[in-house]
Amino acid sequence: VNVELGSISGHKLEDADGSLGTTGDQTPVENWTITLYKDDNHDNIADPAEQVAQTTTDANGAYQFTGLLPGDYLIKEESQSGWTNVSPVQIDQDN
Ligand SMILES: [Ca+2]
Ligand SMILES: [Ca+2]
């Protein structure tokens, strides 16, 4: 019996004016920590015990997690002082 392994990827961007309505002012952010959780108890909360991987964004702001079993995953970015989020810090993604 086999199961196909999946992947989750995305980009971390800085928005110059803090408004998502204007997208021409977004630039990649490098070296930002992104953490992947497998939400096994399906409560949409990234419980520490559910952490499965961690990475940092590359020069293009890109991150990718591979070799993932099917499941309900949460992707969470770290918070850094001096920055605030204008889109959710946590994304829910079925894989
Ligand atoms: Ca903008
Ligand atoms: Ca959970």
PDB file of N, CA and C and ligand atoms in Angstrom:
ATOM      1  N   VAL A   1       0.854  -1.186   0.000  1.00  0.00           N
ATOM      2  CA  VAL A   1       0.000   0.000   0.000  1.00  0.00           C
ATOM      3  C   VAL A   1       0.889   1.236   0.000  1.00  0.00           C
ATOM      4  N   ASN A   2       0.600   2.178  -0.884  1.00  0.00           N
ATOM      5  CA  ASN A   2       1.364   3.420  -0.964  1.00  0.00           C
ATOM      6  C   ASN A   2       0.461   4.619  -0.710  1.00  0.00           C
ATOM      7  N   VAL A   3       1.086   5.707  -0.357  1.00  0.00           N
ATOM      8  CA  VAL A   3       0.385   6.985  -0.313  1.00  0.00           C
ATOM      9  C   VAL A   3       1.311   8.012  -0.939  1.00  0.00           C
ATOM     10  N   GLU A   4       0.747   8.907  -1.716  1.00  0.00           N
ATOM     11  CA  GLU A   4       1.566   9.925  -2.363  1.00  0.00           C
ATOM     12  C   GLU A   4       1.910  11.029  -1.369  1.00  0.00           C
ATOM     13  N   LEU A   5       3.198  11.367  -1.324  1.00  0.00           N
ATOM     14  CA  LEU A   5       3.642  12.433  -0.426  1.00  0.00           C
ATOM     15  C   LEU A   5       3.422  13.782  -1.094  1.00  0.00           C
ATOM     16  N   GLY A   6       3.045  14.750  -0.305  1.00  0.00           N
ATOM     17  CA  GLY A   6       2.745  16.068  -0.847  1.00  0.00           C
ATOM     18  C   GLY A   6       3.744  17.112  -0.397  1.00  0.00           C
ATOM     19  N   SER A   7       3.514  18.325  -0.843  1.00  0.00           N
ATOM     20  CA  SER A   7       4.369  19.429  -0.431  1.00  0.00           C
ATOM     21  C   SER A   7       3.524  20.687  -0.239  1.00  0.00           C
ATOM     22  N   ILE A   8       4.053  21.588   0.546  1.00  0.00           N
ATOM     23  CA  ILE A   8       3.405  22.874   0.791  1.00  0.00           C
ATOM     24  C   ILE A   8       4.465  23.943   0.570  1.00  0.00           C
ATOM     25  N   SER A   9       4.119  24.976  -0.180  1.00  0.00           N
ATOM     26  CA  SER A   9       5.087  26.041  -0.408  1.00  0.00           C
ATOM     27  C   SER A   9       4.381  27.394  -0.404  1.00  0.00           C
ATOM     28  N   GLY A  10       5.151  28.448  -0.265  1.00  0.00           N
ATOM     29  CA  GLY A  10       4.582  29.787  -0.255  1.00  0.00           C
ATOM     30  C   GLY A  10       5.668  30.827  -0.283  1.00  0.00           C
ATOM     31  N   HIS A  11       5.260  32.077  -0.161  1.00  0.00           N
ATOM     32  CA  HIS A  11       6.195  33.187  -0.168  1.00  0.00           C
ATOM     33  C   HIS A  11       5.914  34.126   0.994  1.00  0.00           C
ATOM     34  N   LYS A  12       6.977  34.678   1.536  1.00  0.00           N
ATOM     35  CA  LYS A  12       6.881  35.700   2.572  1.00  0.00           C
ATOM     36  C   LYS A  12       7.183  37.043   1.931  1.00  0.00           C
ATOM     37  N   LEU A  13       6.257  37.999   2.053  1.00  0.00           N
ATOM     38  CA  LEU A  13       6.409  39.297   1.398  1.00  0.00           C
ATOM     39  C   LEU A  13       6.269  40.440   2.391  1.00  0.00           C
ATOM     40  N   GLU A  14       7.003  41.485   2.118  1.00  0.00           N
ATOM     41  CA  GLU A  14       6.808  42.742   2.840  1.00  0.00           C
ATOM     42  C   GLU A  14       5.938  43.646   1.984  1.00  0.00           C
ATOM     43  N   ASP A  15       4.949  44.284   2.616  1.00  0.00           N
ATOM     44  CA  ASP A  15       4.061  45.196   1.906  1.00  0.00           C
ATOM     45  C   ASP A  15       4.391  46.622   2.356  1.00  0.00           C
ATOM     46  N   ALA A  16       4.861  47.440   1.425  1.00  0.00           N
ATOM     47  CA  ALA A  16       5.417  48.747   1.795  1.00  0.00           C
ATOM     48  C   ALA A  16       4.396  49.661   2.464  1.00  0.00           C
ATOM     49  N   ASP A  17       3.148  49.658   1.980  1.00  0.00           N
ATOM     50  CA  ASP A  17       2.160  50.570   2.572  1.00  0.00           C
ATOM     51  C   ASP A  17       1.199  49.871   3.540  1.00  0.00           C
ATOM     52  N   GLY A  18       1.402  48.577   3.774  1.00  0.00           N
ATOM     53  CA  GLY A  18       0.575  47.860   4.745  1.00  0.00           C
ATOM     54  C   GLY A  18      -0.834  47.597   4.272  1.00  0.00           C
ATOM     55  N   SER A  19      -1.130  47.879   2.999  1.00  0.00           N
ATOM     56  CA  SER A  19      -2.459  47.630   2.454  1.00  0.00           C
ATOM     57  C   SER A  19      -2.385  46.514   1.424  1.00  0.00           C
ATOM     58  N   LEU A  20      -3.170  45.458   1.644  1.00  0.00           N
ATOM     59  CA  LEU A  20      -3.138  44.337   0.704  1.00  0.00           C
ATOM     60  C   LEU A  20      -3.846  44.683  -0.600  1.00  0.00           C
ATOM     61  N   GLY A  21      -4.588  45.802  -0.624  1.00  0.00           N
ATOM     62  CA  GLY A  21      -5.273  46.219  -1.837  1.00  0.00           C
ATOM     63  C   GLY A  21      -4.300  46.669  -2.920  1.00  0.00           C
ATOM     64  N   THR A  22      -3.133  47.128  -2.514  1.00  0.00           N
ATOM     65  CA  THR A  22      -2.096  47.503  -3.477  1.00  0.00           C
ATOM     66  C   THR A  22      -1.001  46.442  -3.407  1.00  0.00           C
ATOM     67  N   THR A  23      -0.787  45.734  -4.514  1.00  0.00           N
ATOM     68  CA  THR A  23       0.149  44.609  -4.483  1.00  0.00           C
ATOM     69  C   THR A  23       1.454  44.905  -5.216  1.00  0.00           C
ATOM     70  N   GLY A  24       1.551  46.034  -5.904  1.00  0.00           N
ATOM     71  CA  GLY A  24       2.787  46.343  -6.625  1.00  0.00           C
ATOM     72  C   GLY A  24       3.931  46.738  -5.713  1.00  0.00           C
ATOM     73  N   ASP A  25       3.635  46.887  -4.412  1.00  0.00           N
ATOM     74  CA  ASP A  25       4.652  47.355  -3.465  1.00  0.00           C
ATOM     75  C   ASP A  25       5.145  46.240  -2.555  1.00  0.00           C
ATOM     76  N   GLN A  26       4.953  44.983  -2.988  1.00  0.00           N
ATOM     77  CA  GLN A  26       5.358  43.861  -2.142  1.00  0.00           C
ATOM     78  C   GLN A  26       6.699  43.302  -2.596  1.00  0.00           C
ATOM     79  N   THR A  27       7.584  43.095  -1.650  1.00  0.00           N
ATOM     80  CA  THR A  27       8.923  42.581  -1.959  1.00  0.00           C
ATOM     81  C   THR A  27       9.224  41.364  -1.074  1.00  0.00           C
ATOM     82  N   PRO A  28      10.033  40.426  -1.568  1.00  0.00           N
ATOM     83  CA  PRO A  28      10.346  39.219  -0.794  1.00  0.00           C
ATOM     84  C   PRO A  28      11.108  39.538   0.487  1.00  0.00           C
ATOM     85  N   VAL A  29      10.866  38.733   1.505  1.00  0.00           N
ATOM     86  CA  VAL A  29      11.601  38.850   2.758  1.00  0.00           C
ATOM     87  C   VAL A  29      12.407  37.564   2.952  1.00  0.00           C
ATOM     88  N   GLU A  30      13.727  37.722   3.081  1.00  0.00           N
ATOM     89  CA  GLU A  30      14.622  36.581   3.222  1.00  0.00           C
ATOM     90  C   GLU A  30      14.851  36.262   4.694  1.00  0.00           C
ATOM     91  N   ASN A  31      15.106  34.974   4.954  1.00  0.00           N
ATOM     92  CA  ASN A  31      15.563  34.536   6.275  1.00  0.00           C
ATOM     93  C   ASN A  31      14.539  34.741   7.376  1.00  0.00           C
ATOM     94  N   TRP A  32      13.259  34.542   7.020  1.00  0.00           N
ATOM     95  CA  TRP A  32      12.182  34.621   8.012  1.00  0.00           C
ATOM     96  C   TRP A  32      11.792  33.189   8.370  1.00  0.00           C
ATOM     97  N   THR A  33      11.640  32.915   9.650  1.00  0.00           N
ATOM     98  CA  THR A  33      11.370  31.532  10.081  1.00  0.00           C
ATOM     99  C   THR A  33       9.905  31.162   9.874  1.00  0.00           C
ATOM    100  N   ILE A  34       9.692  30.037   9.195  1.00  0.00           N
ATOM    101  CA  ILE A  34       8.362  29.494   8.925  1.00  0.00           C
ATOM    102  C   ILE A  34       8.291  28.096   9.543  1.00  0.00           C
ATOM    103  N   THR A  35       7.238  27.841  10.297  1.00  0.00           N
ATOM    104  CA  THR A  35       7.113  26.567  11.003  1.00  0.00           C
ATOM    105  C   THR A  35       5.865  25.824  10.531  1.00  0.00           C
ATOM    106  N   LEU A  36       6.023  24.521  10.335  1.00  0.00           N
ATOM    107  CA  LEU A  36       4.918  23.673   9.872  1.00  0.00           C
ATOM    108  C   LEU A  36       4.429  22.783  11.013  1.00  0.00           C
ATOM    109  N   TYR A  37       3.114  22.765  11.177  1.00  0.00           N
ATOM    110  CA  TYR A  37       2.477  21.912  12.189  1.00  0.00           C
ATOM    111  C   TYR A  37       1.484  20.998  11.492  1.00  0.00           C
ATOM    112  N   LYS A  38       1.366  19.770  11.968  1.00  0.00           N
ATOM    113  CA  LYS A  38       0.337  18.853  11.489  1.00  0.00           C
ATOM    114  C   LYS A  38      -0.754  18.817  12.548  1.00  0.00           C
ATOM    115  N   ASP A  39      -1.902  19.403  12.186  1.00  0.00           N
ATOM    116  CA  ASP A  39      -2.970  19.629  13.172  1.00  0.00           C
ATOM    117  C   ASP A  39      -3.763  18.346  13.411  1.00  0.00           C
ATOM    118  N   ASP A  40      -3.108  17.396  14.087  1.00  0.00           N
ATOM    119  CA  ASP A  40      -3.720  16.076  14.249  1.00  0.00           C
ATOM    120  C   ASP A  40      -5.000  16.100  15.076  1.00  0.00           C
ATOM    121  N   ASN A  41      -5.129  17.060  15.991  1.00  0.00           N
ATOM    122  CA  ASN A  41      -6.367  17.109  16.785  1.00  0.00           C
ATOM    123  C   ASN A  41      -7.399  18.066  16.176  1.00  0.00           C
ATOM    124  N   HIS A  42      -7.075  18.602  14.980  1.00  0.00           N
ATOM    125  CA  HIS A  42      -8.039  19.379  14.176  1.00  0.00           C
ATOM    126  C   HIS A  42      -8.710  20.513  14.957  1.00  0.00           C
ATOM    127  N   ASP A  43      -7.930  21.199  15.782  1.00  0.00           N
ATOM    128  CA  ASP A  43      -8.510  22.331  16.516  1.00  0.00           C
ATOM    129  C   ASP A  43      -8.049  23.672  15.934  1.00  0.00           C
ATOM    130  N   ASN A  44      -7.329  23.616  14.787  1.00  0.00           N
ATOM    131  CA  ASN A  44      -6.820  24.826  14.136  1.00  0.00           C
ATOM    132  C   ASN A  44      -5.849  25.603  15.014  1.00  0.00           C
ATOM    133  N   ILE A  45      -5.298  24.938  16.010  1.00  0.00           N
ATOM    134  CA  ILE A  45      -4.298  25.559  16.873  1.00  0.00           C
ATOM    135  C   ILE A  45      -2.975  24.819  16.679  1.00  0.00           C
ATOM    136  N   ALA A  46      -1.924  25.587  16.466  1.00  0.00           N
ATOM    137  CA  ALA A  46      -0.603  24.992  16.256  1.00  0.00           C
ATOM    138  C   ALA A  46      -0.006  24.617  17.606  1.00  0.00           C
ATOM    139  N   ASP A  47      -0.398  23.453  18.108  1.00  0.00           N
ATOM    140  CA  ASP A  47       0.117  22.990  19.395  1.00  0.00           C
ATOM    141  C   ASP A  47       1.599  22.636  19.248  1.00  0.00           C
ATOM    142  N   PRO A  48       2.425  22.963  20.248  1.00  0.00           N
ATOM    143  CA  PRO A  48       3.866  22.705  20.139  1.00  0.00           C
ATOM    144  C   PRO A  48       4.189  21.259  19.768  1.00  0.00           C
ATOM    145  N   ALA A  49       3.430  20.313  20.301  1.00  0.00           N
ATOM    146  CA  ALA A  49       3.703  18.898  20.026  1.00  0.00           C
ATOM    147  C   ALA A  49       3.407  18.532  18.578  1.00  0.00           C
ATOM    148  N   GLU A  50       2.699  19.391  17.869  1.00  0.00           N
ATOM    149  CA  GLU A  50       2.326  19.102  16.483  1.00  0.00           C
ATOM    150  C   GLU A  50       3.342  19.641  15.477  1.00  0.00           C
ATOM    151  N   GLN A  51       4.399  20.294  15.955  1.00  0.00           N
ATOM    152  CA  GLN A  51       5.406  20.836  15.030  1.00  0.00           C
ATOM    153  C   GLN A  51       6.117  19.699  14.310  1.00  0.00           C
ATOM    154  N   VAL A  52       6.187  19.780  12.971  1.00  0.00           N
ATOM    155  CA  VAL A  52       6.844  18.725  12.211  1.00  0.00           C
ATOM    156  C   VAL A  52       8.057  19.222  11.435  1.00  0.00           C
ATOM    157  N   ALA A  53       8.144  20.509  11.152  1.00  0.00           N
ATOM    158  CA  ALA A  53       9.289  21.009  10.390  1.00  0.00           C
ATOM    159  C   ALA A  53       9.406  22.515  10.565  1.00  0.00           C
ATOM    160  N   GLN A  54      10.611  23.018  10.274  1.00  0.00           N
ATOM    161  CA  GLN A  54      10.849  24.454  10.344  1.00  0.00           C
ATOM    162  C   GLN A  54      11.865  24.817   9.271  1.00  0.00           C
ATOM    163  N   THR A  55      11.669  25.968   8.656  1.00  0.00           N
ATOM    164  CA  THR A  55      12.610  26.402   7.631  1.00  0.00           C
ATOM    165  C   THR A  55      12.677  27.921   7.652  1.00  0.00           C
ATOM    166  N   THR A  56      13.532  28.486   6.799  1.00  0.00           N
ATOM    167  CA  THR A  56      13.578  29.934   6.647  1.00  0.00           C
ATOM    168  C   THR A  56      13.405  30.274   5.172  1.00  0.00           C
ATOM    169  N   THR A  57      12.890  31.462   4.918  1.00  0.00           N
ATOM    170  CA  THR A  57      12.653  31.863   3.535  1.00  0.00           C
ATOM    171  C   THR A  57      13.976  32.162   2.831  1.00  0.00           C
ATOM    172  N   ASP A  58      14.000  31.917   1.511  1.00  0.00           N
ATOM    173  CA  ASP A  58      15.215  32.168   0.733  1.00  0.00           C
ATOM    174  C   ASP A  58      15.216  33.605   0.183  1.00  0.00           C
ATOM    175  N   ALA A  59      16.152  33.897  -0.700  1.00  0.00           N
ATOM    176  CA  ALA A  59      16.307  35.259  -1.222  1.00  0.00           C
ATOM    177  C   ALA A  59      15.067  35.731  -1.974  1.00  0.00           C
ATOM    178  N   ASN A  60      14.257  34.784  -2.457  1.00  0.00           N
ATOM    179  CA  ASN A  60      13.009  35.130  -3.144  1.00  0.00           C
ATOM    180  C   ASN A  60      11.819  35.137  -2.191  1.00  0.00           C
ATOM    181  N   GLY A  61      12.079  35.000  -0.897  1.00  0.00           N
ATOM    182  CA  GLY A  61      11.000  34.948   0.083  1.00  0.00           C
ATOM    183  C   GLY A  61      10.275  33.626   0.094  1.00  0.00           C
ATOM    184  N   ALA A  62      10.826  32.634  -0.620  1.00  0.00           N
ATOM    185  CA  ALA A  62      10.124  31.361  -0.800  1.00  0.00           C
ATOM    186  C   ALA A  62      10.479  30.359   0.297  1.00  0.00           C
ATOM    187  N   TYR A  63       9.484  29.531   0.632  1.00  0.00           N
ATOM    188  CA  TYR A  63       9.711  28.400   1.532  1.00  0.00           C
ATOM    189  C   TYR A  63       8.973  27.194   0.981  1.00  0.00           C
ATOM    190  N   GLN A  64       9.451  26.001   1.347  1.00  0.00           N
ATOM    191  CA  GLN A  64       8.789  24.786   0.879  1.00  0.00           C
ATOM    192  C   GLN A  64       9.010  23.668   1.882  1.00  0.00           C
ATOM    193  N   PHE A  65       7.957  22.908   2.116  1.00  0.00           N
ATOM    194  CA  PHE A  65       8.032  21.687   2.916  1.00  0.00           C
ATOM    195  C   PHE A  65       7.653  20.521   2.008  1.00  0.00           C
ATOM    196  N   THR A  66       8.457  19.466   1.998  1.00  0.00           N
ATOM    197  CA  THR A  66       8.191  18.336   1.105  1.00  0.00           C
ATOM    198  C   THR A  66       8.126  17.027   1.901  1.00  0.00           C
ATOM    199  N   GLY A  67       7.732  15.977   1.219  1.00  0.00           N
ATOM    200  CA  GLY A  67       7.679  14.657   1.840  1.00  0.00           C
ATOM    201  C   GLY A  67       6.591  14.535   2.884  1.00  0.00           C
ATOM    202  N   LEU A  68       5.460  15.223   2.663  1.00  0.00           N
ATOM    203  CA  LEU A  68       4.417  15.282   3.685  1.00  0.00           C
ATOM    204  C   LEU A  68       3.340  14.227   3.470  1.00  0.00           C
ATOM    205  N   LEU A  69       2.994  13.552   4.543  1.00  0.00           N
ATOM    206  CA  LEU A  69       1.854  12.641   4.516  1.00  0.00           C
ATOM    207  C   LEU A  69       0.571  13.454   4.426  1.00  0.00           C
ATOM    208  N   PRO A  70      -0.513  12.837   3.912  1.00  0.00           N
ATOM    209  CA  PRO A  70      -1.788  13.557   3.875  1.00  0.00           C
ATOM    210  C   PRO A  70      -2.186  14.002   5.284  1.00  0.00           C
ATOM    211  N   GLY A  71      -2.827  15.139   5.368  1.00  0.00           N
ATOM    212  CA  GLY A  71      -3.250  15.606   6.688  1.00  0.00           C
ATOM    213  C   GLY A  71      -3.647  17.058   6.649  1.00  0.00           C
ATOM    214  N   ASP A  72      -3.950  17.576   7.823  1.00  0.00           N
ATOM    215  CA  ASP A  72      -4.393  18.949   8.010  1.00  0.00           C
ATOM    216  C   ASP A  72      -3.215  19.725   8.594  1.00  0.00           C
ATOM    217  N   TYR A  73      -2.636  20.611   7.792  1.00  0.00           N
ATOM    218  CA  TYR A  73      -1.422  21.296   8.213  1.00  0.00           C
ATOM    219  C   TYR A  73      -1.677  22.766   8.532  1.00  0.00           C
ATOM    220  N   LEU A  74      -0.886  23.297   9.438  1.00  0.00           N
ATOM    221  CA  LEU A  74      -0.900  24.721   9.755  1.00  0.00           C
ATOM    222  C   LEU A  74       0.496  25.264   9.502  1.00  0.00           C
ATOM    223  N   ILE A  75       0.575  26.381   8.804  1.00  0.00           N
ATOM    224  CA  ILE A  75       1.849  27.034   8.537  1.00  0.00           C
ATOM    225  C   ILE A  75       1.842  28.330   9.321  1.00  0.00           C
ATOM    226  N   LYS A  76       2.889  28.544  10.086  1.00  0.00           N
ATOM    227  CA  LYS A  76       2.909  29.710  10.953  1.00  0.00           C
ATOM    228  C   LYS A  76       4.237  30.431  10.801  1.00  0.00           C
ATOM    229  N   GLU A  77       4.184  31.736  10.656  1.00  0.00           N
ATOM    230  CA  GLU A  77       5.417  32.507  10.594  1.00  0.00           C
ATOM    231  C   GLU A  77       5.736  33.060  11.970  1.00  0.00           C
ATOM    232  N   GLU A  78       7.015  33.270  12.224  1.00  0.00           N
ATOM    233  CA  GLU A  78       7.418  33.865  13.493  1.00  0.00           C
ATOM    234  C   GLU A  78       7.013  35.335  13.514  1.00  0.00           C
ATOM    235  N   SER A  79       6.827  35.858  14.695  1.00  0.00           N
ATOM    236  CA  SER A  79       6.614  37.294  14.862  1.00  0.00           C
ATOM    237  C   SER A  79       7.941  37.921  15.237  1.00  0.00           C
ATOM    238  N   GLN A  80       8.242  39.070  14.638  1.00  0.00           N
ATOM    239  CA  GLN A  80       9.486  39.765  14.973  1.00  0.00           C
ATOM    240  C   GLN A  80       9.152  41.163  15.460  1.00  0.00           C
ATOM    241  N   SER A  81       9.886  41.622  16.465  1.00  0.00           N
ATOM    242  CA  SER A  81       9.625  42.959  16.982  1.00  0.00           C
ATOM    243  C   SER A  81       9.924  43.996  15.898  1.00  0.00           C
ATOM    244  N   GLY A  82       9.110  45.030  15.844  1.00  0.00           N
ATOM    245  CA  GLY A  82       9.277  46.059  14.831  1.00  0.00           C
ATOM    246  C   GLY A  82       8.473  45.782  13.573  1.00  0.00           C
ATOM    247  N   TRP A  83       7.800  44.623  13.529  1.00  0.00           N
ATOM    248  CA  TRP A  83       6.982  44.256  12.381  1.00  0.00           C
ATOM    249  C   TRP A  83       5.583  43.896  12.868  1.00  0.00           C
ATOM    250  N   THR A  84       4.595  44.118  12.049  1.00  0.00           N
ATOM    251  CA  THR A  84       3.258  43.624  12.348  1.00  0.00           C
ATOM    252  C   THR A  84       2.676  42.983  11.098  1.00  0.00           C
ATOM    253  N   ASN A  85       1.826  42.004  11.290  1.00  0.00           N
ATOM    254  CA  ASN A  85       1.264  41.296  10.140  1.00  0.00           C
ATOM    255  C   ASN A  85       0.048  42.024   9.587  1.00  0.00           C
ATOM    256  N   VAL A  86      -0.099  42.020   8.253  1.00  0.00           N
ATOM    257  CA  VAL A  86      -1.294  42.570   7.608  1.00  0.00           C
ATOM    258  C   VAL A  86      -2.104  41.465   6.949  1.00  0.00           C
ATOM    259  N   SER A  87      -1.607  40.233   7.009  1.00  0.00           N
ATOM    260  CA  SER A  87      -2.394  39.056   6.654  1.00  0.00           C
ATOM    261  C   SER A  87      -2.138  38.053   7.784  1.00  0.00           C
ATOM    262  N   PRO A  88      -2.968  37.016   7.916  1.00  0.00           N
ATOM    263  CA  PRO A  88      -2.841  36.125   9.081  1.00  0.00           C
ATOM    264  C   PRO A  88      -1.451  35.516   9.210  1.00  0.00           C
ATOM    265  N   VAL A  89      -0.982  35.357  10.457  1.00  0.00           N
ATOM    266  CA  VAL A  89       0.324  34.725  10.690  1.00  0.00           C
ATOM    267  C   VAL A  89       0.223  33.214  10.571  1.00  0.00           C
ATOM    268  N   GLN A  90      -1.022  32.699  10.513  1.00  0.00           N
ATOM    269  CA  GLN A  90      -1.204  31.254  10.419  1.00  0.00           C
ATOM    270  C   GLN A  90      -2.109  30.925   9.249  1.00  0.00           C
ATOM    271  N   ILE A  91      -1.707  29.921   8.460  1.00  0.00           N
ATOM    272  CA  ILE A  91      -2.476  29.482   7.309  1.00  0.00           C
ATOM    273  C   ILE A  91      -2.856  28.018   7.516  1.00  0.00           C
ATOM    274  N   ASP A  92      -4.099  27.686   7.191  1.00  0.00           N
ATOM    275  CA  ASP A  92      -4.595  26.318   7.292  1.00  0.00           C
ATOM    276  C   ASP A  92      -4.578  25.709   5.893  1.00  0.00           C
ATOM    277  N   GLN A  93      -3.923  24.560   5.738  1.00  0.00           N
ATOM    278  CA  GLN A  93      -3.852  23.948   4.419  1.00  0.00           C
ATOM    279  C   GLN A  93      -3.968  22.438   4.514  1.00  0.00           C
ATOM    280  N   ASP A  94      -4.968  21.890   3.819  1.00  0.00           N
ATOM    281  CA  ASP A  94      -5.099  20.439   3.742  1.00  0.00           C
ATOM    282  C   ASP A  94      -4.131  19.921   2.696  1.00  0.00           C
ATOM    283  N   ASN A  95      -3.515  18.803   2.984  1.00  0.00           N
ATOM    284  CA  ASN A  95      -2.522  18.259   2.073  1.00  0.00           C
ATOM    285  C   ASN A  95      -2.880  16.842   1.675  1.00  0.00           C
TER     286      ASN A  95
HETATM  287 CA    CA B   1       0.377  47.209  -0.486  1.00  0.00          CA
HETATM  288 CA    CA B   2      -3.865  21.394  16.976  1.00  0.00          CA
END
